[in-house]
Amino acid sequence: MNISAEKLDSFQLNRKIKAAVGTVHIDHCFGQRYIGSGMKEKTLVIHGTPGNALGSYLDGATIVVYGNGQDAVGDTMNSGQIIIHGHAGDGLGYAMRGGSIFVRGNAGCRVGIHMKQYQDQKPAIVIGGKVGSFLGEYMAGGLIVVLGLDEQEVPVGDFIGTGMHGGCIYVRSNKVPANVSAHVSVQHVTSEDMQEILPLLAAFAKYFGINVENLAGDEFYLVKPNTSKPYAQLYTKN
Amino acid sequence: MVRNERCTKCHICQRQCPYGVHQRIVDSDTGAVHIVADDAKCVNCQRCVAMCPMRALKIVKSNCSYRENAYWSQKAVMEIHRQAEQGGVLLSGMGNPEDYPIYFDRILLNASQVTNPPIDPLREPMETKVFLGSKPQTIVRDHTGRISCQLPPQITVAMPIMFSAMSYGSISLNAHLSLAQAAQELGIMYNTGEGGLHESLYQYGKHTIVQVASGRFGVHPDYLRNSAAIEIKMGQGAKPGIGGHLPGAKIGPEIARTRMIPEGTDAISPAPHHDIYSIEDLRQLVFSLKEATDYTKPIIVKIAAVHNVAAIASGIARSGADIIAIDGFRGGTGAAPTRIRDHVGIPIELAIASVDQRLREEGLRDSVSLVVGGGIRSSADIVKAIALGADCVYIGTAALVALGCHLCRSCHLGKCAWGIATQDPELVKRLDPEVGYKRLVNLIRAWQHEIKEIMGGMGINAIESLRGNRLMLRGIGLNDRELSILGIKHAGE
């Protein structure tokens, strides 16, 4: 089903999308917000620039964007997939609990804050370009991979992993990420570590048409929490 | 600890105390058994006193005290000793215990006589039901003259009292079960707090307010949809401006599963929501939740009562929220830094009056309902809060006291002897939800009856007539400034 978002505000567009059946193609999307909020089934294919909170609380649906996303993509996402063929904004995957987000280009600051996981419910974020500061703050679980394709410098910003106490962040880079928080350790990946992300790299390659053999053999750093209690010594005992 | 001669050395006190106060000593010469108490470990939870079958125990204030000093109290000195030794932030449980003015206790209620008769609540129906949500600004009629009623979603409560947010993690599952069952029986709501919703509580969905806090623990679409309303927690009276911290010791397997974090690790809720940095961002979060639930749930925004609470409330009213919840500085907590709890925030009485006044001035009062909490102790406090401008109150500490809490304020240690603020299975089983919920029902029904009596005495028969009715209040011993902020006259005027 095709919907033109032209001249529709967020409320009107979302009503149309929710009423539609089957795969929904949306074009002339221009900043309309909350597209796919809480959506369970369906596939949405968006041409243009969806507005903030795309796929927030996503619960199983698939969203493909031919264009850039804005802020708060996949906010508190529970399951499903978001695939963006451009860049994304700040606050991607805040408190993400499951499902996966793939971004071909860059993402902004505050990616993957407070990501969580439990047993086999493990969210994943894969960014093809670079990200800004505060990556993975308060992370409690899940996987973030930053590939820095076409980047010469380290593709992550400052203060990675402040308050991190679970999960892992993989950074593809020739240089060690600097200015990381005191709560994390940074090491070269082992081949076991790489096994963890091979399926994600394969999926990324499939969605965006890139050769995965090249990626898997490159230099990667693994950022992990160095303690389960980053703030344990903060308080006095009674 | 004072033990009298009725003691039969049954050792129940030793088994009941989670802090290791009572110890069994066997005299190596005579073989005689004694029980002695290590007073320094006692937190005054009153469990042993209540459980002793011989009523042999009494807890009195220790006379081992430092030299008297009106300025350098013993507490101030001991706290410096503790920080000098360990170098950490002081942590406390429950609400602000310090000696600040209590405005509830300086406000008096009216009663009708002669000129305007009281109403007999035993004979006349008294309406305590309240509807919380955004009300329309104008009346719209269709072509036949009938009111065309397009109401935004509302919550209906049988009386203007709801159980406040207390997270699963800070309190036990049995405490949550007691609150949920009581809310269902009473026709009111309870609040999940920021720890998510345990599956055994899903059946109480119609009486559940689900909370979305900065850590977003347990937030997924089914959680959101299985609720009567959704509350965005922006702040809390006990710790305005800072985040939450549930120690790893309290994160067992059930909590880890409900919150989706590793067992034994600390659960941190960051200070701001790291995706809400402005009022526009808040509006975005409100509407993303409305969109995710198809506009079927009222959205509550909870804030702490701080200095510019009136301006903040005005902003929230414009952000699309249906209900504003304000938590005063006496609000309780499982754990908060002591200095923040005791020195940050303002009394709820002043906050209610100034928010109600500001929203009226801006023509926004009907677009939101006001729910207030933070140290509501009795039905008198409730009547005063409503007369100052609230639509409904939240009770937290009072509900836990009904379940057995004695306000020893050791919640942050996780060893609550009453099975309330702990995750230790041996302690949690001391709180039987079948007994707990009945105690809560008893308390709230009693308060409902008292509220009806007080209203009848005032000559009104519905909460609607009480709400914001400052004429029913008079101050006593308050200065002009306080009277003007509260919007009430002095007794005698």
XYZ file of C-alpha atoms in Angstrom:
731
model
C 0.000 0.000 0.000
C 1.314 3.487 -0.854
C 0.821 6.592 1.212
C 2.020 10.052 0.335
C 3.007 11.995 3.428
C 2.849 15.289 1.584
C 0.962 17.958 3.568
C 0.071 15.502 6.324
C 1.026 16.268 9.902
C 2.348 13.561 12.249
C -1.067 12.697 13.661
C -2.737 12.373 10.264
C 0.094 10.338 8.742
C 0.210 7.903 11.668
C -3.530 7.303 11.514
C -3.197 6.421 7.818
C -0.232 4.128 8.445
C -2.016 2.313 11.257
C -5.130 1.826 9.151
C -3.159 0.428 6.215
C -2.591 -3.297 5.732
C 0.424 -5.179 4.493
C 3.682 -3.493 3.564
C 3.263 0.271 3.616
C 5.334 2.515 1.322
C 5.472 6.119 2.430
C 6.913 8.804 0.256
C 7.493 12.547 0.581
C 8.110 11.951 4.258
C 9.294 15.251 5.704
C 9.804 15.311 9.470
C 6.597 13.609 10.577
C 7.176 12.173 14.038
C 6.375 8.977 15.949
C 6.146 6.869 12.792
C 5.896 3.221 13.800
C 5.546 3.952 17.536
C 4.737 0.717 19.343
C 4.149 -1.072 16.047
C 3.958 -4.862 16.186
C 3.531 -6.267 12.694
C 3.902 -4.652 9.312
C 6.765 -3.429 7.252
C 7.141 0.293 6.612
C 9.297 1.536 3.751
C 9.899 5.274 4.036
C 11.268 7.557 1.353
C 12.284 10.961 2.628
C 13.181 12.117 6.122
C 11.090 10.675 8.943
C 10.936 12.916 11.994
C 11.897 12.252 15.618
C 10.977 9.129 17.584
C 10.858 6.832 14.549
C 10.063 3.312 15.710
C 9.907 4.265 19.370
C 8.710 1.298 21.494
C 8.880 -0.783 18.294
C 7.494 -4.223 19.014
C 8.225 -6.465 16.041
C 7.668 -4.366 12.948
C 10.330 -3.662 10.281
C 11.095 -0.109 9.204
C 13.313 0.697 6.228
C 14.303 4.295 5.544
C 15.674 5.516 2.216
C 16.907 8.775 3.597
C 18.135 10.048 6.966
C 16.537 9.446 10.331
C 16.408 12.145 12.982
C 16.612 12.012 16.817
C 15.337 9.284 19.134
C 15.230 6.509 16.528
C 14.235 3.228 18.191
C 13.635 4.809 21.595
C 12.946 1.978 24.113
C 12.624 -0.462 21.217
C 11.491 -3.957 22.250
C 11.831 -6.027 19.066
C 11.821 -5.616 15.308
C 14.248 -3.996 12.888
C 15.092 -0.514 11.749
C 17.293 -0.139 8.667
C 18.405 3.350 7.664
C 20.162 3.906 4.375
C 21.379 7.344 5.430
C 22.429 8.907 8.743
C 20.622 9.027 12.062
C 20.472 11.697 14.745
C 21.051 11.799 18.509
C 19.701 9.455 21.155
C 19.475 6.372 18.933
C 18.267 3.235 20.673
C 17.763 4.795 24.116
C 16.944 2.007 26.629
C 16.750 -0.499 23.748
C 15.623 -3.966 24.903
C 15.607 -6.107 21.788
C 15.607 -6.096 18.016
C 18.226 -4.397 15.850
C 19.034 -1.069 14.257
C 21.336 -0.783 11.216
C 22.523 2.622 10.028
C 24.581 2.886 6.821
C 25.982 6.304 7.637
C 26.690 8.147 10.909
C 24.725 8.474 14.089
C 24.847 11.365 16.525
C 25.570 11.590 20.226
C 24.131 9.528 23.049
C 23.728 6.321 21.062
C 22.656 3.223 22.972
C 22.234 4.821 26.381
C 20.928 2.353 28.968
C 20.635 -0.529 26.510
C 19.554 -3.707 28.247
C 19.459 -7.464 27.714
C 18.112 -10.581 29.393
C 19.020 -14.114 28.308
C 18.277 -14.386 24.610
C 16.692 -10.966 24.327
C 19.734 -9.059 23.166
C 19.446 -5.815 21.195
C 22.026 -4.800 18.588
C 23.015 -1.527 16.951
C 25.338 -1.438 13.943
C 26.541 1.915 12.634
C 28.392 2.025 9.328
C 29.967 5.455 9.833
C 30.928 7.205 13.052
C 29.139 8.245 16.213
C 29.402 11.209 18.541
C 30.134 11.344 22.270
C 28.514 9.465 25.158
C 28.178 6.168 23.314
C 26.742 3.393 25.476
C 26.314 5.398 28.653
C 24.830 3.282 31.500
C 24.771 0.319 29.134
C 23.477 -2.801 30.916
C 23.495 -5.247 27.989
C 23.283 -5.617 24.233
C 25.800 -5.051 21.432
C 26.912 -1.929 19.646
C 29.181 -2.099 16.588
C 30.688 1.052 15.062
C 32.376 0.384 11.750
C 33.760 3.770 10.706
C 33.705 2.857 7.020
C 35.275 5.752 5.085
C 36.678 7.152 8.354
C 40.376 7.754 8.875
C 40.133 8.775 12.516
C 38.659 6.828 15.414
C 34.921 6.682 14.631
C 33.716 7.261 18.194
C 33.588 10.425 20.292
C 34.519 11.057 23.915
C 33.262 9.536 27.162
C 32.275 6.103 25.909
C 30.624 3.909 28.477
C 30.180 6.176 31.482
C 28.332 4.023 34.030
C 28.493 0.965 31.740
C 27.871 -2.282 33.638
C 26.949 -4.798 30.947
C 27.023 -5.373 27.197
C 29.850 -4.688 24.722
C 30.862 -2.111 22.156
C 32.949 -3.063 19.135
C 34.845 -0.280 17.394
C 36.518 -0.882 14.031
C 39.577 1.344 14.091
C 43.339 1.419 13.571
C 43.781 3.569 16.656
C 42.689 2.952 20.217
C 39.607 4.942 21.209
C 40.828 7.562 23.647
C 38.944 9.563 26.317
C 36.882 6.574 27.352
C 35.208 6.527 30.774
C 36.957 5.080 33.802
C 34.326 2.358 33.986
C 35.437 0.515 30.839
C 38.420 -1.372 29.529
C 39.499 -1.315 25.879
C 41.281 -4.255 24.276
C 41.882 -5.765 20.864
C 39.220 -8.281 19.948
C 39.953 -11.983 19.998
C 38.622 -14.341 17.355
C 35.966 -15.523 19.851
C 34.860 -11.927 20.298
C 34.510 -11.597 16.545
C 32.264 -14.696 16.333
C 29.759 -12.720 18.392
C 29.311 -10.045 15.714
C 29.784 -11.989 12.472
C 26.020 -12.476 12.022
C 25.516 -8.725 12.496
C 28.222 -7.877 9.972
C 26.647 -10.303 7.522
C 23.241 -8.679 7.965
C 24.745 -5.183 7.571
C 26.491 -6.287 4.403
C 23.300 -7.765 3.024
C 21.176 -4.672 3.722
C 23.648 -2.186 2.335
C 25.400 -4.208 -0.343
C 28.906 -4.283 1.100
C 31.394 -7.114 1.093
C 31.556 -8.642 4.560
C 34.856 -10.499 4.156
C 36.642 -7.177 4.165
C 35.056 -6.087 7.434
C 35.571 -9.219 9.497
C 39.329 -9.213 9.000
C 39.910 -5.607 10.063
C 41.247 -4.237 13.338
C 38.561 -3.996 16.012
C 38.656 -2.839 19.621
C 36.303 -4.185 22.245
C 35.013 -1.840 24.950
C 33.640 -3.653 27.992
C 32.741 -2.635 31.523
C 35.589 -3.231 33.936
C 33.267 -3.610 36.905
C 29.678 -4.670 37.582
C 29.283 -1.801 40.018
C 30.668 1.422 38.603
C 29.282 3.446 41.490
C 29.616 0.989 44.339
C 32.107 2.991 46.366
C 30.076 6.123 46.091
C 28.089 5.635 49.276
C 29.070 5.148 52.928
C 28.038 1.966 54.647
C 25.856 2.587 57.643
C 17.152 -2.328 74.114
C 15.538 -2.924 77.478
C 14.688 -6.502 78.360
C 12.590 -7.138 81.455
C 12.284 -10.189 83.697
C 9.371 -11.617 81.672
C 11.889 -12.887 79.103
C 11.781 -16.675 78.818
C 14.786 -16.891 76.478
C 12.686 -18.285 73.640
C 15.092 -16.571 71.161
C 12.306 -15.370 68.887
C 13.916 -11.928 69.044
C 17.186 -13.342 67.763
C 15.474 -15.113 64.868
C 13.370 -12.104 63.934
C 16.118 -9.491 63.948
C 17.881 -9.177 60.554
C 20.553 -6.877 61.981
C 22.121 -9.301 64.453
C 21.214 -7.311 67.554
C 20.187 -10.173 69.846
C 22.817 -12.786 70.585
C 22.778 -15.996 72.528
C 25.603 -16.227 75.024
C 26.349 -19.439 76.887
C 28.215 -18.999 80.137
C 31.204 -21.358 79.814
C 31.358 -22.004 83.582
C 27.734 -22.497 84.517
C 26.244 -23.458 81.146
C 23.540 -20.835 81.675
C 22.108 -19.272 78.536
C 21.676 -15.521 78.276
C 20.410 -13.272 75.526
C 22.208 -10.006 75.189
C 21.572 -7.127 72.853
C 24.178 -5.175 70.900
C 22.469 -1.775 70.972
C 24.761 -0.262 68.372
C 23.297 -2.534 65.687
C 19.677 -1.726 66.498
C 17.842 0.323 63.860
C 14.619 0.524 65.916
C 12.406 -1.369 63.484
C 10.314 -2.622 66.442
C 10.108 -6.141 65.017
C 11.411 -7.896 68.113
C 9.220 -5.745 70.354
C 6.148 -6.715 68.328
C 7.083 -10.391 68.052
C 8.135 -11.057 71.646
C 5.403 -13.307 73.084
C 6.116 -12.090 76.611
C 6.180 -8.373 75.801
C 9.572 -8.394 77.445
C 11.279 -5.883 75.153
C 11.274 -2.132 74.932
C 13.419 0.179 72.831
C 14.356 3.443 74.463
C 16.560 6.317 73.453
C 20.087 5.526 74.462
C 21.604 7.836 77.064
C 25.042 7.263 75.638
C 25.204 10.705 74.141
C 27.750 13.329 73.337
C 27.906 16.589 75.228
C 24.823 18.670 74.542
C 25.181 21.243 71.805
C 22.276 23.016 70.181
C 24.329 23.579 67.025
C 26.706 20.629 66.764
C 24.168 17.867 67.327
C 25.320 14.326 67.964
C 24.028 13.409 64.542
C 26.103 16.098 62.816
C 29.236 14.929 64.618
C 28.646 11.237 63.932
C 28.030 11.876 60.246
C 31.362 13.647 59.934
C 33.054 10.728 61.704
C 31.482 8.307 59.254
C 32.500 10.264 56.173
C 35.998 10.801 57.499
C 36.329 7.061 57.943
C 34.832 5.876 54.647
C 34.818 8.828 52.291
C 31.411 8.224 50.672
C 28.079 9.958 50.193
C 25.645 9.517 53.100
C 22.643 7.410 52.090
C 19.236 7.235 53.790
C 15.835 5.608 53.386
C 12.322 7.081 53.744
C 11.424 10.774 53.692
C 12.875 13.929 55.178
C 12.770 13.555 58.987
C 14.130 17.022 59.793
C 12.329 19.680 61.746
C 10.883 21.997 59.100
C 7.477 23.723 59.467
C 4.570 21.414 58.740
C 1.947 23.506 56.981
C -0.712 20.804 57.200
C -0.543 21.171 60.978
C -1.019 24.922 60.739
C -4.133 24.805 58.606
C -7.580 24.392 60.110
C -10.760 23.154 58.457
C -14.172 24.729 58.422
C -17.434 23.284 59.623
C -20.901 24.573 58.844
C -23.335 25.643 61.440
C -26.544 27.647 61.510
C -26.108 29.758 58.408
C -25.389 26.797 56.167
C -26.262 23.421 57.607
C -23.851 20.503 57.611
C -24.781 17.416 55.663
C -25.335 14.107 57.400
C -23.066 11.542 55.691
C -25.013 8.715 57.267
C -28.121 9.813 55.410
C -27.010 11.708 52.325
C -24.963 10.228 49.505
C -21.465 11.712 49.551
C -19.531 11.621 46.307
C -15.877 10.764 46.671
C -15.392 9.587 43.083
C -12.903 11.566 41.021
C -12.021 11.559 37.306
C -8.419 12.420 36.514
C -7.411 13.630 33.072
C -7.632 16.567 30.724
C -11.056 18.190 30.679
C -12.458 20.044 27.688
C -12.304 23.833 27.762
C -15.661 24.438 26.132
C -18.910 22.620 25.717
C -19.712 21.581 22.186
C -23.241 20.654 21.187
C -24.436 18.825 18.119
C -27.334 19.916 15.920
C -29.899 18.353 18.289
C -28.495 20.227 21.253
C -26.908 17.217 22.877
C -23.454 17.607 24.319
C -20.932 16.201 21.896
C -18.566 14.515 24.296
C -15.048 13.992 22.980
C -13.230 13.440 26.222
C -9.554 12.596 26.270
C -8.863 9.377 28.216
C -9.474 9.618 31.996
C -8.789 7.526 35.091
C -11.700 6.937 37.439
C -10.954 6.457 41.129
C -13.582 5.700 43.762
C -11.942 8.146 46.162
C -9.218 10.784 45.745
C -6.414 8.534 46.990
C -3.952 6.422 44.982
C -0.905 4.420 45.957
C 2.244 6.226 44.996
C 5.111 4.893 42.894
C 7.328 2.447 44.748
C 9.487 0.286 42.519
C 9.704 -3.470 42.505
C 13.258 -3.640 43.723
C 12.961 -1.015 46.397
C 10.009 -2.933 47.839
C 9.254 -6.639 47.693
C 6.913 -8.467 45.342
C 4.627 -9.263 48.275
C 4.335 -5.559 49.018
C 3.439 -4.905 45.368
C 0.859 -7.691 45.437
C -0.702 -6.180 48.562
C -0.906 -2.747 46.936
C -2.334 -4.095 43.672
C -5.011 -6.204 45.310
C -6.002 -3.372 47.619
C -6.212 -0.944 44.678
C -8.500 -3.341 42.864
C -10.787 -3.881 45.835
C -10.980 -0.173 46.618
C -11.480 0.928 43.015
C -8.324 3.074 42.991
C -4.863 2.817 41.434
C -1.411 1.703 42.472
C 1.836 2.613 40.713
C 4.540 0.247 39.500
C 7.373 2.646 40.174
C 10.387 2.514 37.905
C 11.217 -1.172 38.307
C 8.867 -2.619 35.724
C 5.883 -4.902 36.239
C 6.167 -8.479 37.468
C 3.981 -10.927 35.484
C 1.942 -11.896 38.527
C 0.639 -8.324 38.602
C -0.570 -8.144 35.003
C -4.044 -9.217 36.116
C -4.409 -5.901 37.964
C -3.787 -3.886 34.800
C -6.967 -1.820 35.108
C -5.754 -0.530 38.460
C -2.134 -0.033 37.497
C -0.343 3.164 36.662
C 2.837 2.132 34.853
C 5.860 4.342 35.216
C 8.378 5.293 32.542
C 11.470 6.608 34.305
C 14.895 7.547 32.989
C 16.150 3.968 33.169
C 13.021 2.737 31.289
C 13.145 -0.508 33.277
C 10.547 -2.997 32.154
C 9.054 -0.629 29.562
C 7.663 -2.418 26.526
C 4.415 -1.964 24.605
C 2.485 -4.678 26.473
C 3.516 -3.074 29.773
C 2.260 0.264 28.465
C -1.009 -1.134 27.180
C -1.731 -3.175 30.315
C -2.346 -0.093 32.398
C -4.889 2.539 33.349
C -2.404 5.362 32.787
C 1.275 5.952 32.025
C 3.419 8.091 34.310
C 6.621 9.731 33.074
C 8.867 10.215 36.069
C 10.812 13.428 35.735
C 11.579 13.806 39.443
C 10.795 12.605 42.942
C 10.280 14.598 46.153
C 12.898 12.711 48.144
C 15.647 13.373 45.618
C 14.835 16.228 43.275
C 17.241 16.633 40.410
C 19.190 13.424 40.846
C 18.728 9.893 39.631
C 18.050 6.603 41.342
C 20.350 3.839 42.448
C 19.245 0.351 43.444
C 22.238 -1.457 44.967
C 23.342 -4.746 43.386
C 22.574 -6.569 46.629
C 18.880 -6.026 45.930
C 19.100 -7.250 42.283
C 18.208 -10.927 42.526
C 17.049 -13.145 39.653
C 13.446 -11.861 39.588
C 14.477 -8.214 39.623
C 17.153 -8.830 37.001
C 14.536 -10.378 34.750
C 11.909 -7.672 35.288
C 14.425 -4.852 34.818
C 16.506 -6.641 32.139
C 19.879 -5.991 33.706
C 22.529 -8.427 34.963
C 22.047 -9.917 38.434
C 24.053 -8.367 41.226
C 24.834 -5.213 39.312
C 23.586 -1.813 40.463
C 20.452 -0.545 38.705
C 20.970 3.084 37.862
C 18.359 5.521 36.678
C 20.233 8.524 35.295
C 19.444 12.000 36.606
C 17.751 13.426 33.543
C 16.183 11.213 30.942
C 19.107 11.427 28.558
C 16.714 12.021 25.718
C 14.685 14.756 27.478
C 16.677 17.928 27.820
C 13.926 20.520 27.324
C 10.190 20.985 27.607
C 9.909 20.328 23.866
C 11.648 16.986 24.355
C 9.155 16.175 27.110
C 6.317 16.949 24.732
C 7.910 14.571 22.263
C 8.079 11.778 24.830
C 4.462 12.386 25.875
C 3.281 12.115 22.277
C 5.441 9.117 21.413
C 3.786 7.294 24.326
C 0.332 8.454 23.200
C 1.049 7.301 19.673
C 2.373 3.923 20.906
C -0.828 3.367 22.886
C -3.172 4.860 20.254
C -4.202 7.756 22.492
C -6.073 5.431 24.862
C -4.132 6.158 28.072
C -3.861 9.373 30.049
C -0.258 10.469 30.449
C 0.927 11.627 33.866
C 4.118 13.627 34.341
C 5.572 13.368 37.843
C 7.816 16.096 39.179
C 9.338 17.012 42.511
C 8.164 20.167 44.269
C 11.020 22.624 43.834
C 11.331 26.380 43.712
C 9.730 27.230 40.395
C 7.241 24.406 40.468
C 4.438 26.665 39.244
C 6.296 27.584 36.060
C 7.350 23.969 35.534
C 3.761 22.802 35.948
C 2.601 25.399 33.463
C 5.101 24.048 30.955
C 3.985 20.485 31.562
C 0.344 21.460 31.095
C 1.277 22.776 27.660
C 3.281 19.683 26.752
C 0.230 17.511 26.234
C 0.274 15.747 29.603
C -3.155 14.903 31.016
C -2.218 14.777 34.681
C 0.578 16.424 36.688
C 1.819 14.590 39.770
C 3.805 16.650 42.272
C 5.885 15.044 45.015
C 6.729 17.239 48.016
C 9.973 17.208 49.970
C 8.635 14.812 52.612
C 8.266 12.117 49.960
C 9.740 8.734 50.798
C 12.375 6.685 48.990
C 14.175 3.354 49.268
C 17.505 5.130 49.177
C 18.591 8.711 48.563
C 21.650 10.782 49.446
C 20.875 12.169 52.883
C 21.758 15.765 52.095
C 19.554 15.853 48.990
C 16.654 14.288 50.830
C 16.866 16.673 53.758
C 17.672 19.956 52.049
C 16.240 19.952 48.534
C 12.638 20.584 47.571
C 9.705 22.432 49.095
C 6.667 21.386 51.143
C 3.812 19.995 49.091
C 1.258 22.336 50.705
C 2.966 25.388 49.232
C 3.484 23.664 45.902
C -0.196 22.705 45.533
C -1.364 26.219 46.261
C 1.070 27.923 43.894
C 0.557 25.443 41.030
C -3.233 25.547 41.328
C -3.129 29.346 41.419
C -0.778 29.669 38.426
C -2.730 27.223 36.272
C -5.950 29.089 37.010
C -4.343 32.410 36.140
C -3.176 31.013 32.821
C -6.540 29.453 32.015
C -4.979 25.984 32.014
C -6.385 24.501 35.215
C -8.895 22.289 33.424
C -6.442 20.961 30.904
C -4.684 18.870 33.588
C -5.589 17.146 36.835
C -3.281 17.545 39.822
C -2.219 14.590 41.930
C -0.056 15.405 44.929
C 1.978 13.436 47.441
C 4.904 13.675 49.787
C 4.059 13.035 53.411
C 0.276 12.615 53.400
C -0.322 11.118 56.840
C -4.070 11.166 57.457
C -7.484 11.986 56.053
C -7.097 15.525 57.426
C -3.997 16.033 55.274
C -5.969 14.725 52.282
C -8.869 17.139 52.806
C -6.447 20.044 53.198
C -4.510 19.050 50.089
C -7.691 18.915 48.011
C -8.966 22.202 49.390
C -5.629 23.798 48.439
C -6.172 22.686 44.854
C -5.329 19.016 44.321
C -7.675 16.622 42.513
C -6.274 13.533 44.223
C -3.420 12.450 46.509
C -0.706 9.817 46.252
C 0.254 7.971 49.435
C 3.494 6.016 49.745
C 4.936 6.054 53.242
C 1.472 5.784 54.817
C 0.691 2.706 52.711
C 3.904 0.987 53.827
C 3.177 1.869 57.440
C -0.204 0.146 56.995
C 1.710 -2.949 55.840
C 3.804 -2.950 59.002
C 6.542 -0.385 58.472
C 7.687 1.380 61.659
C 9.765 4.034 59.908
C 13.144 2.835 61.101
C 14.462 4.327 57.821
C 16.850 1.473 57.047
C 15.297 0.592 53.669
C 18.573 1.214 51.850
C 20.174 -1.670 53.757
C 17.757 -4.139 52.176
C 17.066 -6.058 55.375
C 13.570 -4.805 56.186
C 12.376 -6.904 59.133
C 8.755 -6.517 57.999
C 9.338 -7.946 54.524
C 8.565 -4.687 52.756
C 11.783 -3.006 51.606
C 13.804 -6.128 51.010
C 14.384 -8.862 48.400
C 15.674 -11.475 50.868
C 13.214 -14.374 50.439
C 13.289 -15.233 54.156
C 12.229 -11.705 55.028
C 9.837 -11.193 52.119
C 7.722 -14.120 53.258
C 6.992 -12.282 56.506
C 4.626 -10.071 54.498
C 1.563 -12.075 53.477
C -0.243 -10.248 50.643
C -3.569 -11.737 51.776
C -3.121 -9.989 55.112
C -1.364 -6.937 53.707
C -4.023 -5.987 51.212
C -6.751 -6.179 53.848
C -4.841 -3.780 56.086
C -4.558 -1.327 53.188
C -8.253 -1.676 52.413
C -9.049 -1.053 56.084
C -6.933 2.089 56.157
C -8.250 3.641 52.953
C -11.888 2.814 53.699
C -11.455 4.373 57.140
C -9.989 7.477 55.533
C -12.781 7.581 52.983
C -15.299 7.572 55.783
C -13.435 10.292 57.654
C -13.311 12.406 54.497
C -17.069 12.035 54.100
C -17.564 13.097 57.726
C -15.335 16.126 57.311
C -17.023 17.146 54.036
C -20.474 16.663 55.544
C -19.374 18.843 58.408
C -18.384 21.524 55.926
C -21.766 21.322 54.256
C -20.545 19.907 50.973
C -21.297 16.514 49.498
C -18.797 16.013 46.708
C -15.036 16.162 46.275
C -15.673 18.477 43.338
C -17.001 21.097 45.740
C -13.956 20.709 47.961
C -11.323 20.956 45.281
C -9.519 24.275 45.369
C -12.041 25.575 47.874
C -9.593 27.691 49.880
C -12.480 29.248 51.779
C -12.716 26.002 53.733
C -9.260 26.565 55.174
C -7.831 28.971 57.714
C -4.201 29.308 58.750
C -3.078 29.364 62.346
C 0.239 30.804 63.397
C 1.214 31.555 59.796
C 2.665 34.884 58.715
C 1.221 37.073 55.957
C 3.593 35.716 53.336
C 2.678 32.115 54.057
C -1.021 32.922 54.100
C -0.730 34.708 50.779
C 1.171 31.861 49.112
C -1.332 29.344 50.406
C -4.165 31.656 49.370
C -5.999 31.298 52.691
C -7.055 33.624 55.479
C -5.989 33.459 59.105
C -8.236 31.770 61.657
C -10.580 34.382 63.097
C -10.859 36.296 59.799
